CSV table of C-alpha atoms in Angstrom, one decimal:
chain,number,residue,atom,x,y,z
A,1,UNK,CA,27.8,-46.5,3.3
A,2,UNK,CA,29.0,-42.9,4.0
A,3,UNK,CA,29.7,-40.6,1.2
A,4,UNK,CA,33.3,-39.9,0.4
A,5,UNK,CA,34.4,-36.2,0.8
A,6,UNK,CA,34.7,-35.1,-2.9
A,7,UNK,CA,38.2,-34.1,-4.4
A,8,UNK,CA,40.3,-31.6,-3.6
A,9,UNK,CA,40.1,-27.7,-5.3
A,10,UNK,CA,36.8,-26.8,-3.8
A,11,UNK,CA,36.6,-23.3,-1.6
A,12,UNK,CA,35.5,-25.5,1.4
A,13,UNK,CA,32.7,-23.6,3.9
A,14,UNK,CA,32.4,-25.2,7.3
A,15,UNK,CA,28.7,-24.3,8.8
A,16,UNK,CA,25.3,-23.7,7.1
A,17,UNK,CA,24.7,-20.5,8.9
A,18,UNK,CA,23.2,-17.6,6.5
A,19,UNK,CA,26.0,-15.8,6.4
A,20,UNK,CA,28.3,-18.6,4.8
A,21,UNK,CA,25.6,-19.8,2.6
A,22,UNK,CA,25.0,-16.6,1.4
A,23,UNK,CA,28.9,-17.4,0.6
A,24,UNK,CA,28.6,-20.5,-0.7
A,25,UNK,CA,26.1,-18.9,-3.3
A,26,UNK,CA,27.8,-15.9,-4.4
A,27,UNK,CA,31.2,-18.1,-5.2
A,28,UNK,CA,28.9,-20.6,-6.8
A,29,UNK,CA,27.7,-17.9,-9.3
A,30,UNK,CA,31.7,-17.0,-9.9
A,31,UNK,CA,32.2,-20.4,-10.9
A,32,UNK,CA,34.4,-21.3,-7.7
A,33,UNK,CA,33.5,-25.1,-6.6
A,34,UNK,CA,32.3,-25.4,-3.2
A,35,UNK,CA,32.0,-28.4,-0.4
A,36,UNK,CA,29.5,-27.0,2.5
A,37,UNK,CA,29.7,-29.4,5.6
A,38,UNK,CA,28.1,-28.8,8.8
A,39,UNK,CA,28.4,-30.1,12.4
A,40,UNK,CA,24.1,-29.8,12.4
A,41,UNK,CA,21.7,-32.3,10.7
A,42,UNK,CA,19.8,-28.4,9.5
A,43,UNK,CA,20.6,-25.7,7.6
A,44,UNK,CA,20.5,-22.0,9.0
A,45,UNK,CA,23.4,-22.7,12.3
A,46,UNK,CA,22.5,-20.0,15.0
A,47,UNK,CA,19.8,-18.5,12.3
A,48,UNK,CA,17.8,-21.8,12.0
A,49,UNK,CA,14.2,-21.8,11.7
A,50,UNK,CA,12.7,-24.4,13.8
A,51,UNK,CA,9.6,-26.4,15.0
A,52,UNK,CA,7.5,-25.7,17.9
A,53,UNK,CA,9.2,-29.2,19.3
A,54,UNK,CA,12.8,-28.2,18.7
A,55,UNK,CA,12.0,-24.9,20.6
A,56,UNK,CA,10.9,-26.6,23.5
A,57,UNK,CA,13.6,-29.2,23.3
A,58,UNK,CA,16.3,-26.3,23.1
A,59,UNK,CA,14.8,-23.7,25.7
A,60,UNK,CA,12.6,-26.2,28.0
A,61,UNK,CA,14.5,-29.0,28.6
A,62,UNK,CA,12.5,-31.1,26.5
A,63,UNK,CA,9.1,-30.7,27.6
A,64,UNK,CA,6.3,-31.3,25.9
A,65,UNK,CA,4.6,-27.9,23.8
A,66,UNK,CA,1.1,-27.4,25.2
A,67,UNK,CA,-1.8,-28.7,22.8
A,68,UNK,CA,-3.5,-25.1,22.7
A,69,UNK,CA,0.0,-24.4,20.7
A,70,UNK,CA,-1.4,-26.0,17.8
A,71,UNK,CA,0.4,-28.4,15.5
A,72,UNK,CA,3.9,-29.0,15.3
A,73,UNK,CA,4.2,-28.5,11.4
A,74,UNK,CA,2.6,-25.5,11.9
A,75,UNK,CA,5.6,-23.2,13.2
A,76,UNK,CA,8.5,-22.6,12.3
A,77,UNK,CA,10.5,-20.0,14.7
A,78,UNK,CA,13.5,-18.0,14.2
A,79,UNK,CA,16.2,-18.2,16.7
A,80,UNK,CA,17.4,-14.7,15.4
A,81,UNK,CA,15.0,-13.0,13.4
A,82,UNK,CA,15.7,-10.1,11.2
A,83,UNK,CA,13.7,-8.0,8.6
A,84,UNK,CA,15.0,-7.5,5.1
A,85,UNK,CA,15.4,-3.9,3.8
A,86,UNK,CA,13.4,-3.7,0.3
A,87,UNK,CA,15.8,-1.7,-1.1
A,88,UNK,CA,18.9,-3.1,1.0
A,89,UNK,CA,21.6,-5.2,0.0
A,90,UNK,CA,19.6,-8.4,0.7
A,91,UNK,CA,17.2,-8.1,-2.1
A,92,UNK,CA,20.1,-6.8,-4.1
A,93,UNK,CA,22.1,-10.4,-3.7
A,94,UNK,CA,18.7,-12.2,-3.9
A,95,UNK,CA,18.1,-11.1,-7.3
A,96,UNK,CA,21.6,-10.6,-8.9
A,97,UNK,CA,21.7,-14.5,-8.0
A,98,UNK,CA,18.0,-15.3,-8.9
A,99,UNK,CA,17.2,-17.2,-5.4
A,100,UNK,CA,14.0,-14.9,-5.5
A,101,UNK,CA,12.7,-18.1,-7.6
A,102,UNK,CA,13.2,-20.3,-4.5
A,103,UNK,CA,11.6,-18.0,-2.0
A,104,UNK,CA,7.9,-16.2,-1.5
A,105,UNK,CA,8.2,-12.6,0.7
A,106,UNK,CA,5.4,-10.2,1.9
A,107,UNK,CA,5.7,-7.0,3.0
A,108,UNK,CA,6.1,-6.2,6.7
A,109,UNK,CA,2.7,-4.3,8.3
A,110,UNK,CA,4.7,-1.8,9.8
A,111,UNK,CA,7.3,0.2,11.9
A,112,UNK,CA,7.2,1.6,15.3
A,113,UNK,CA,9.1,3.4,17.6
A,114,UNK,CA,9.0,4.5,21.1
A,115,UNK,CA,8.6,8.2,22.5
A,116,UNK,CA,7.5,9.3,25.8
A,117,UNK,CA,6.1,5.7,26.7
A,118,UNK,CA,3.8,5.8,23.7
A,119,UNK,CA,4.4,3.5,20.5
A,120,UNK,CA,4.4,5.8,17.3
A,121,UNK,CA,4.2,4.8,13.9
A,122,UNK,CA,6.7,5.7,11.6
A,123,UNK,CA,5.3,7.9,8.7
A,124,UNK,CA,5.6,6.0,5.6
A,125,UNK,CA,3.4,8.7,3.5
A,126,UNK,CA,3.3,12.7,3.2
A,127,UNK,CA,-0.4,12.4,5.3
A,128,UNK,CA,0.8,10.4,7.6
A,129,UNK,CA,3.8,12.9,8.5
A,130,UNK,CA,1.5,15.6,9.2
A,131,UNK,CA,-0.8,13.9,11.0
A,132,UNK,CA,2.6,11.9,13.6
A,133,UNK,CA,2.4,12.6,17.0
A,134,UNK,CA,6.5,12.8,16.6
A,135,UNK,CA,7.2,16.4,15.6
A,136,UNK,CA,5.3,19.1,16.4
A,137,UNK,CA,3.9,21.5,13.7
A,138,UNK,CA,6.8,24.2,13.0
A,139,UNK,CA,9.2,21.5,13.3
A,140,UNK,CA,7.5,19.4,10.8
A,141,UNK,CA,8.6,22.1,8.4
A,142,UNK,CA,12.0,22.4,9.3
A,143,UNK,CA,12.5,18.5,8.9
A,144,UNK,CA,10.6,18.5,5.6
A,145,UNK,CA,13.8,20.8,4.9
A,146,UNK,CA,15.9,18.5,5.7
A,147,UNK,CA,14.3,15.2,4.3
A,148,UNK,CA,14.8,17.1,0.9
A,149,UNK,CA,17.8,17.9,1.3
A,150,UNK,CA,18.8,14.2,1.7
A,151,UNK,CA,16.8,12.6,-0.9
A,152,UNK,CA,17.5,15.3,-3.2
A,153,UNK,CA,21.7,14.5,-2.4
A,154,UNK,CA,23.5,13.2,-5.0
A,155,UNK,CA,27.2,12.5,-4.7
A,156,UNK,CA,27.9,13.2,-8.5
A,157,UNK,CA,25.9,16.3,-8.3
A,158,UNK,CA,27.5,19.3,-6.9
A,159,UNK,CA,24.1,21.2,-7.1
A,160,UNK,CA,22.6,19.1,-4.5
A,161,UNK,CA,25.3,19.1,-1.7
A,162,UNK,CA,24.3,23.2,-0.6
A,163,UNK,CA,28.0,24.0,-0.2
A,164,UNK,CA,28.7,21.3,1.9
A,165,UNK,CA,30.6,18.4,2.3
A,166,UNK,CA,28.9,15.7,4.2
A,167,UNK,CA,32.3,13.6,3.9
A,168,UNK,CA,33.7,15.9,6.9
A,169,UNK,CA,30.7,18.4,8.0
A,170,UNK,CA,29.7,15.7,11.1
A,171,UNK,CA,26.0,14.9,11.6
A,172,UNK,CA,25.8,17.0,14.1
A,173,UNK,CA,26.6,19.9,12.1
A,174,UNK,CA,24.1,18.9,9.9
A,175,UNK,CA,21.3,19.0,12.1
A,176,UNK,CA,22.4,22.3,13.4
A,177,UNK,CA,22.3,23.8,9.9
A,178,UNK,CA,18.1,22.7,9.6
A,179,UNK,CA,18.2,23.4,13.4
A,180,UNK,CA,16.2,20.0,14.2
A,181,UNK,CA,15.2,19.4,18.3
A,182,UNK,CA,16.7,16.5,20.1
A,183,UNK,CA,13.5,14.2,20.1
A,184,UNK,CA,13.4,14.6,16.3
A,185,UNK,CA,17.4,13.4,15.7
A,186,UNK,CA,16.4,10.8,17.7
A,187,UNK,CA,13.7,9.8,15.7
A,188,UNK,CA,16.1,10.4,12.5
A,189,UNK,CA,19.1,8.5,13.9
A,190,UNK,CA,17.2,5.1,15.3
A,191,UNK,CA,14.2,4.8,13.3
A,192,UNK,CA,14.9,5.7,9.9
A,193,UNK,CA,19.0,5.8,9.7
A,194,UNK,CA,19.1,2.7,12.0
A,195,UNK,CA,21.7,3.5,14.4
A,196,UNK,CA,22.4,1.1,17.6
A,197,UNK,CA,23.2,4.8,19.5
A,198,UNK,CA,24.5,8.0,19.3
A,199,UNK,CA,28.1,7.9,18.5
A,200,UNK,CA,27.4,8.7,14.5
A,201,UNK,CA,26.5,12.6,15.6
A,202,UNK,CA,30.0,13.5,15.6
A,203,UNK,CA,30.7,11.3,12.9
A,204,UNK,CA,30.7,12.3,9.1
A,205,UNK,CA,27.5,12.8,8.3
A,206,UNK,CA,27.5,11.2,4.2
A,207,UNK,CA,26.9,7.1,6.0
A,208,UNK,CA,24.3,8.7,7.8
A,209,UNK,CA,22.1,10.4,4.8
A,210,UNK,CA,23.4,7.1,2.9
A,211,UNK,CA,21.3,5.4,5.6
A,212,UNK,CA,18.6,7.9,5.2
A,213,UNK,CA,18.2,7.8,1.9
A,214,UNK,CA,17.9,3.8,2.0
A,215,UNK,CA,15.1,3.8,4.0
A,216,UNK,CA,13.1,6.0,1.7
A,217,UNK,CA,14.3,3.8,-1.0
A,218,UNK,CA,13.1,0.2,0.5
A,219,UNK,CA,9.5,2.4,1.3
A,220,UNK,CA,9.6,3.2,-2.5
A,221,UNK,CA,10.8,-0.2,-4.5
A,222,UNK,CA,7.8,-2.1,-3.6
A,223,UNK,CA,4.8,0.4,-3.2
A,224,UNK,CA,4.0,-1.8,0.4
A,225,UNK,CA,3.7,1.2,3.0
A,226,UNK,CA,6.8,-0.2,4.8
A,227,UNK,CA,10.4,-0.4,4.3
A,228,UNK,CA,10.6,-4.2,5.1
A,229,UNK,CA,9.8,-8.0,3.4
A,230,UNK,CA,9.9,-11.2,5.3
A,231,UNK,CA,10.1,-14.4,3.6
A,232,UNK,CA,6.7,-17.0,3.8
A,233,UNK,CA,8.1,-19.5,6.4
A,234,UNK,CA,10.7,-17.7,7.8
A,235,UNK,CA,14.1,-16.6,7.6
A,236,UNK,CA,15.3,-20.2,7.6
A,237,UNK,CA,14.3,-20.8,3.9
A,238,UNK,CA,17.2,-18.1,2.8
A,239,UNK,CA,19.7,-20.5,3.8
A,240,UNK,CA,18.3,-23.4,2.6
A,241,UNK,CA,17.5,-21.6,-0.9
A,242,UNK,CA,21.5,-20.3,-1.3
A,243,UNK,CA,21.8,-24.1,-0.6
A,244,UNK,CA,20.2,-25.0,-3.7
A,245,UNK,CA,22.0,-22.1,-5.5
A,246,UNK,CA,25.2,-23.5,-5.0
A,247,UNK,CA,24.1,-27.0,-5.9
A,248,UNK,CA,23.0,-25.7,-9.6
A,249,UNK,CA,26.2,-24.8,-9.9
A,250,UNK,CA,28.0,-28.1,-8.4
A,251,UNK,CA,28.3,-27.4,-4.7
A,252,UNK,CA,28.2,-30.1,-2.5
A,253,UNK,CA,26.6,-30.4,0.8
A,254,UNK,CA,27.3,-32.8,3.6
A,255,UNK,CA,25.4,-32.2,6.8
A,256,UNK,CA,25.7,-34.3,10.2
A,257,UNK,CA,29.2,-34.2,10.3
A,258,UNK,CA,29.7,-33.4,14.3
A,259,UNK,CA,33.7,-33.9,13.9
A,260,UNK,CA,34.2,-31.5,11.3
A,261,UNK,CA,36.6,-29.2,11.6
A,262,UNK,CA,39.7,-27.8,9.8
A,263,UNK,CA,43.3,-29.1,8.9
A,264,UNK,CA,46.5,-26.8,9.1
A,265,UNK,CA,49.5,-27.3,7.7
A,266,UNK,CA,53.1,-26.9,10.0
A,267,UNK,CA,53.0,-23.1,9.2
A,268,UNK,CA,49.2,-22.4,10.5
A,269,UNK,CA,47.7,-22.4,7.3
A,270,UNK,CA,44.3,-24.0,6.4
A,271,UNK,CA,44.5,-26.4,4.0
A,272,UNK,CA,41.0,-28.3,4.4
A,273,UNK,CA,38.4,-29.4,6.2
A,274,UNK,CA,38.0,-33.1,8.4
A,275,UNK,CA,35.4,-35.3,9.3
A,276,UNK,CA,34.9,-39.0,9.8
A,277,UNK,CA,38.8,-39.9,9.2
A,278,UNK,CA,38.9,-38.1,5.6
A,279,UNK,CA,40.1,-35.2,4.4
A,280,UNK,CA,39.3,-32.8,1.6
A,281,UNK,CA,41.6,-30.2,0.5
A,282,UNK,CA,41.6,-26.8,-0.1
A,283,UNK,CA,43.1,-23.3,0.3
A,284,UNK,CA,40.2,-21.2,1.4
A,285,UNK,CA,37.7,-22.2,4.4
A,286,UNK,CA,34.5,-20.1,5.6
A,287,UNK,CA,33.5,-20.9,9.0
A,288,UNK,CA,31.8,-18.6,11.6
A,289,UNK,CA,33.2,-18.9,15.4
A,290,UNK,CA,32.0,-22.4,16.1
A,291,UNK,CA,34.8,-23.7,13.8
A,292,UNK,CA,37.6,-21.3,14.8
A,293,UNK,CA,37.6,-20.5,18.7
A,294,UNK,CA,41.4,-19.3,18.8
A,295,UNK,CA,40.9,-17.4,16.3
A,296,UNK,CA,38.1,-14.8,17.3
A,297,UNK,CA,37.5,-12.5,20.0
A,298,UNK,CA,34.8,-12.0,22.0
A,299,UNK,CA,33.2,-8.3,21.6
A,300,UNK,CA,30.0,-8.4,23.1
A,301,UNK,CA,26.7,-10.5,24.5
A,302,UNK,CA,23.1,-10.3,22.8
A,303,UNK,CA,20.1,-11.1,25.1
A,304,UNK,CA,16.6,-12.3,23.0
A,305,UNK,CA,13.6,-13.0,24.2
A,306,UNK,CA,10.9,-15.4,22.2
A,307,UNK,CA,7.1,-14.9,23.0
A,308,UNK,CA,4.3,-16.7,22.3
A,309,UNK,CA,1.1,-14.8,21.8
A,310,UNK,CA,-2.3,-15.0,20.6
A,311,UNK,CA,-2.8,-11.8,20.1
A,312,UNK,CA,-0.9,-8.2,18.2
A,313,UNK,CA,1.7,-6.1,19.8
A,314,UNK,CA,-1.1,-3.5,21.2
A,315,UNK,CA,-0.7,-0.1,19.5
A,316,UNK,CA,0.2,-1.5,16.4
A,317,UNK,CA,-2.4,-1.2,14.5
A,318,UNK,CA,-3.6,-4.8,14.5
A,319,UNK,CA,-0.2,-5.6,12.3
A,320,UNK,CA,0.4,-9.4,12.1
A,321,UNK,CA,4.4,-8.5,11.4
A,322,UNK,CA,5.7,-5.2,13.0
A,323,UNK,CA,8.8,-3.8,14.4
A,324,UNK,CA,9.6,-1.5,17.3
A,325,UNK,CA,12.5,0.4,18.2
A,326,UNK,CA,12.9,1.6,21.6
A,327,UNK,CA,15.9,4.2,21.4
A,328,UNK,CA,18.6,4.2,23.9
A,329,UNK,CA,17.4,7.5,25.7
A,330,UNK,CA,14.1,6.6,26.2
A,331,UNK,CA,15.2,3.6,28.6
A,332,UNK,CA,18.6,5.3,29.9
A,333,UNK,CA,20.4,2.7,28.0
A,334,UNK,CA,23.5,2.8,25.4
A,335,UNK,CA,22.2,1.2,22.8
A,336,UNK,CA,18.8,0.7,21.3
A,337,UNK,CA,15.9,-2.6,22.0
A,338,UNK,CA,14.5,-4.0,19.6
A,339,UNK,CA,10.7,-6.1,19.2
A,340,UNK,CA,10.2,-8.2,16.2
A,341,UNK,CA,6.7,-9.6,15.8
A,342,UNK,CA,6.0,-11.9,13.1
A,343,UNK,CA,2.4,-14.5,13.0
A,344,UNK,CA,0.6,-16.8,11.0
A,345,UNK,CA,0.2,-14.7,8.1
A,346,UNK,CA,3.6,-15.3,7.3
A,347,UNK,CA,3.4,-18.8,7.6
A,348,UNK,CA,5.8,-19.4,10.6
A,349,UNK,CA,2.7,-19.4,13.4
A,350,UNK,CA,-0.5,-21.5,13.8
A,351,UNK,CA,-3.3,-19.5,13.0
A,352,UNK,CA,-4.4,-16.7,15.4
A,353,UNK,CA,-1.0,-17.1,17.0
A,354,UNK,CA,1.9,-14.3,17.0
A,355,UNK,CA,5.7,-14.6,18.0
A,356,UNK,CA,7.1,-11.6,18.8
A,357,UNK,CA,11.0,-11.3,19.8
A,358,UNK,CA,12.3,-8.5,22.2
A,359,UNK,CA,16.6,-8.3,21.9
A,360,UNK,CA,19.5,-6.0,22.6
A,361,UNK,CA,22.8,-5.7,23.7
A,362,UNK,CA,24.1,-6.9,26.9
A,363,UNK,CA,25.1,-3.7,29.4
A,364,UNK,CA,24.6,-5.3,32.8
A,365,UNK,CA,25.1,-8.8,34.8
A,366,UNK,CA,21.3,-9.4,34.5
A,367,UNK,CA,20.7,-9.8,30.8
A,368,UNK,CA,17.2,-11.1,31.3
A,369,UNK,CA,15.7,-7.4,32.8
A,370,UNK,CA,17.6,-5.5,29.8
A,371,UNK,CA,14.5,-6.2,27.5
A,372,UNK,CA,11.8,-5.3,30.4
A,373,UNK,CA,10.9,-2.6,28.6
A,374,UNK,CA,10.0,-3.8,25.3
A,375,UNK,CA,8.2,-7.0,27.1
A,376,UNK,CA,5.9,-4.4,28.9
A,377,UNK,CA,5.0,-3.6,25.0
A,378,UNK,CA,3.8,-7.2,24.1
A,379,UNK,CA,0.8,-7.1,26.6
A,380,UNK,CA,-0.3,-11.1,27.7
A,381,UNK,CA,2.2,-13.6,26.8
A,382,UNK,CA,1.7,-17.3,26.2
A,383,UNK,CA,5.2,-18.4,26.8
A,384,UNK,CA,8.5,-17.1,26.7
A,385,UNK,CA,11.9,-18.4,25.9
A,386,UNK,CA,15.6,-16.6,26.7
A,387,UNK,CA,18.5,-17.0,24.9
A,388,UNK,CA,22.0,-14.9,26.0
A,389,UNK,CA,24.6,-15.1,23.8
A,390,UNK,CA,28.4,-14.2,22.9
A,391,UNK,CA,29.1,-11.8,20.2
A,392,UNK,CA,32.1,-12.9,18.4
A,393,UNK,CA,34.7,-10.9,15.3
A,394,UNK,CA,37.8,-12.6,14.1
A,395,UNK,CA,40.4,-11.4,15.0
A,396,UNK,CA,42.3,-11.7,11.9
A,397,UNK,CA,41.0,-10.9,7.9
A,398,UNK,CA,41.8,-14.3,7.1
A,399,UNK,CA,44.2,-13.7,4.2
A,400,UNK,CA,47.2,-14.9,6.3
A,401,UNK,CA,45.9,-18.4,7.1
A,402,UNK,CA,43.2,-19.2,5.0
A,403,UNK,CA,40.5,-18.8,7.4
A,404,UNK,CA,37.6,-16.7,6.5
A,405,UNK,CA,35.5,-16.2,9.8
A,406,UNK,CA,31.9,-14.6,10.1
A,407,UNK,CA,30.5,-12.0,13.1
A,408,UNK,CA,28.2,-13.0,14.9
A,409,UNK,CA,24.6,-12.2,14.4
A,410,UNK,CA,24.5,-8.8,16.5
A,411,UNK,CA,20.7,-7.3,18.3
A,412,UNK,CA,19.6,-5.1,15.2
A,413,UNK,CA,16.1,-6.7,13.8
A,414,UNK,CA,17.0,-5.7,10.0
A,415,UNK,CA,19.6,-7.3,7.5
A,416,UNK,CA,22.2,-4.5,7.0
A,417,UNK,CA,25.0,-5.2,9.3
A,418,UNK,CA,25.1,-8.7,8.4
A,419,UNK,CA,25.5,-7.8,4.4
A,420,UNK,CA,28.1,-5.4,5.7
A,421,UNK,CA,30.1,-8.7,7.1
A,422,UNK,CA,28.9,-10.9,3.4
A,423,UNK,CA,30.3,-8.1,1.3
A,424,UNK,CA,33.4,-7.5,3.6
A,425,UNK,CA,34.0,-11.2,3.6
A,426,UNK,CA,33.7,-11.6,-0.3
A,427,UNK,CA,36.0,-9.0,-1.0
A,428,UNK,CA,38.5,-10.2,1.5
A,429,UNK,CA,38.1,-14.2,0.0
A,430,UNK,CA,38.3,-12.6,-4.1
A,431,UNK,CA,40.4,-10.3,-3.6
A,432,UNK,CA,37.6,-8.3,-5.6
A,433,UNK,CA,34.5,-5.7,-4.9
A,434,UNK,CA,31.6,-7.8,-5.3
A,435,UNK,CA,29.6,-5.8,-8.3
A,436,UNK,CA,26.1,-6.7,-8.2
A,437,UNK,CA,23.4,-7.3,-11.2
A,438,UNK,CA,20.1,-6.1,-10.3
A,439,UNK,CA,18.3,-5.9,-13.4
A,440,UNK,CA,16.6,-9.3,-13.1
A,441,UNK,CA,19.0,-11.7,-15.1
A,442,UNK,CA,20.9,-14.0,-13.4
A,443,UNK,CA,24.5,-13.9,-13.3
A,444,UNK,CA,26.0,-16.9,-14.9
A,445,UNK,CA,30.1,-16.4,-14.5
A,446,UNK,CA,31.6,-19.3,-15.3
C-alpha cells in the first residue's frame, strides 16, 4: 500500500537537493515539522552522487562502463562538485547542527592557480611564500604589508583600520595604498578572495578582506596545509546526512513521487504540496526551479566537464584531491575556470583512479571549447562526460506566495555562494538571522 501524506502544519520542502535539505535540517533543529518529498528515487537532486552505471546511463546513453573502470560500488561521482571552506559557513552549519556525527572529511591536498601557462601552488606557509614563483622578491614585501594589514583588521578595532574605511575606500584604492602589481591582485582576487572576476576592484573593499581573511582562517582551523575538506564518499552523503537530521527531529521523507508538485489557492498562494491524488497542507514550501518554472528566471548557463583518469592533474604535486583556478585574464575570458580533482583516496574512485571536473560559465554558443583550457591541464583522459546547464534565481523572495525557491548551483568549485543562498533563504522563511552555535553542542530548539 502507499503511504499516506502525513497531516497538515508541516513546512513542506519539495526536492532533496543540498540546498533544501540543508533547509530541511536547520528548521528541524528550530522545532518546525517538515515533509521532504522528491520527484527522484535519491537524495542530492542536481548535486547527487552517483555510481559509475548511473553516469553512463545519464551521459552515454546507457552503455555499458568499461571493465578496466573497476567495480560499480566502487564510485560514487558528483554531478556538481564543490570543496568546503574549513573555516566557511559549511562547517559552521555542520557543527551547530551536529551532522559532523554522520559524516567523515579529509583535508584537500592542495590549491592551484594558473599564471603565464604554468600551474602554481598557492602558499599555504610563510616558506612556501618566499619560495612562490608568483611574486617576485620586492613585491613579496609589499604584499606581506598588505596580508597584515588584513588579518590584523578588525571591524571593532579602530587601531587596526590605518585611517581607513574599507566600507567606501574601493579595492582598488586599497591596492593602490600597498602599491601591489596587476599579476599579484590577480592572484589576491581569484585564488585567495575567490572572485568569479574583476568587478569587486571598484567595489568596497571590507567583502573583499572579509573574503581574505577567510581563507587564512579555513588554512588555520584544521592545521591541514589547505583551506579545504571533502567528505569520504562524496558530496552526496551531506544531503543524505541533513536527511537524517531532520528525521531525529520528526521530518518525514517521501521519495519517488514524480507527480509532486505544489497546490495554490484562488489568490496564488501556496498552500501545499501534491502527489498521487493527496494533498498535504501547509503555508511554506522550499523547492528549487524544477518545482516552480514560472516563477524563476533564467540568469545564466554553467558548462562541466567529468574526466576519468588514472593518473594526478600533472603539476600538482602528486595530490589525489586538488583544485585549480584559471583566472579570467589568463584565458581572455570574463569569468574564472575552474578544475576539481578528487580520487580514490577519498573514497568516490576505484583505486588508482582520479575524476577530475573542469566548469565555468557559459560566454559563447560553443559551451564545450569554454573549458579547453583547463582540459589541456588534466594530461591523458580516460573518459569524459559534458553536462551544460541553465542557471536559474527566483524571481520573487517568496514571502508573497509562499514559495521559497533555491539558485542554481553556479561554476565556483567551493561552498560559499551556495551558503550565501541557505542563509538568505533562512532568513527570508523565519523572518530571523540565522545565529549559529559553533562551540560543539548541538542546538536542540524546540
Amino acid at each position: 500500500p502507499r503511504p499516506c501524506l502525513p497531516p497538515a502544519g508541516k513546512r513542506r520542502v519539495a526536492r532533496t537537493g543540498l540546498t533544501e535539505c540543508i533547509l530541511s535540517g536547520l528548521l528541524s533543529c528550530d522545532g518546525k515539522k517538515v515533509l521532504h518529498m522528491d520527484r527522484n528515487g535519491y537524495y542530492g537532486g542536481d548535486a547527487a552522487s552517483v555510481t559509475l552505471t548511473q553516469l553512463y546511463d545519464k551521459f552515454k546513453g546507457g552503455a555499458k562502463p568499461p571493465e578496466a573502470l573497476g567495480h560499480n560500488r566502487d564510485w560514487n561521482i558528483d554531478l556538481i562538485p564543490k570543496f568546503i571552506m574549513g573555516a566557511g559557513n559549511m562547517v559552521d552549519v555542520l557543527i551547530h547542527t551536529d551532522v559532523t556525527k554522520y559524516l567523515e572529511f579529509k583535508a584537500v591536498d592542495g590549491s592551484f592557480v594558473l599564471r603565464n601557462n604554468k600551474v602554481c601552488k598557492v602558499p599555504c606557509t610563510p616558506k612556501e611564500a618566499m619560495l612562490s614563483p608568483l611574486m617576485g622578491l620586492f613585491e613579496k614585501r609589499r604584499a606581506m604589508g598588505f596580508f597584515k594589514f588584513v588579518n590584523d583588521y578588525d571591524d571593532d578595532d579602530a587601531r587596526t583600520h590605518k585611517g581607513m574605511d574599507l566600507a567606501r575606500m574601493t579595492m582598488k584604492d586599497l591596492y593602490t595604498y600597498y602599491n601591489l602589481e596587476p599579476a599579484t591582485i590577480e592572484f589576491i582576487g581569484h585564488a585567495l578572495a575567490l572572485k568569479r572576476e574583476d568587478s569587486y576592484i571598484n567595489e568596497p573593499a571590507l567583502p573583499t578582506v572579509k573574503a581574505i581573511q577567510l581563507y587564512h582562517e579555513s588554512l588555520a582551523r584544521f592545521d591541514t596545509g589547505s583551506p579545504y575538506l571533502y567528505p569520504l564518499y562524496g558530496l552526496g552523503e551531506l544531503p543524505q546526512a541533513f536527511a537524517r537530521l531532520s528525521a531525529v527531529y520528526g521530518g518525514t521523507y517521501m521519495l519517488n513521487k514524480p507527480d509532486a508538485e505544489i497546490v495554490y489557492d484562488e489568490a496564488g498562494k501556496a498552500v501545499g504540496v501534491k502527489s498521487e491524488g493527496e494533498t498535504a497542507r501547509a503555508k511554506v514550501v522550499v523547492c528549487d526551479n524544477h518545482y516552480a518554472q514560472q516563477k524563476v528566471k533564467k540568469v545564466g548557463r554553467v558548462v562541466r566537464c567529468i574526466c576519468i583518469m588514472s593518473h594526478p592533474i600533472p603539476n600538482t604535486n602528486d595530490g589525489h584531491s586538488v583544485q585549480i583556478i584559471i583566472p579570467q585574464s589568463q584565458t581572455g575570458r570574463k569569468t574564472d575556470i575552474y578544475v576539481f580533482c578528487s580520487s580514490f583516496a577519498h573514497q568516490v574512485a576505484a583505486r588508482g583512479k582520479y575524476i577530475a571536473f573542469v566548469s565555468t560559465a557559459v560566454e559563447t554558443d560553443r559551451p564545450e571549447s569554454e573549458v579547453s583550457a583547463g582540459l589541456a591541464l588534466l594530461g591523458g583522459v580516460d573518459e569524459k562526460f559534458f553536462d551544460v546547464q541553465d542557471v536559474y534565481e527566483p524571481v520573487a523572495d517568496g514571502t508573497g506566495d509562499g514559495v521559497f525557491i533555491s539558485k542554481s548551483y553556479d561554476e565556483t568549485s567551493h561552498f560559499e555562494t551556495t551558503m550565501d543562498d541557505v542563509f538568505d533563504m533562512y532568513r527570508r522563511i523565519t523572518g530571523k538571522e540565522l545565529v549559529l552555535n559553533t562551540s560543539g553542542d548541538q542546538q536542540q530548539q524546540q
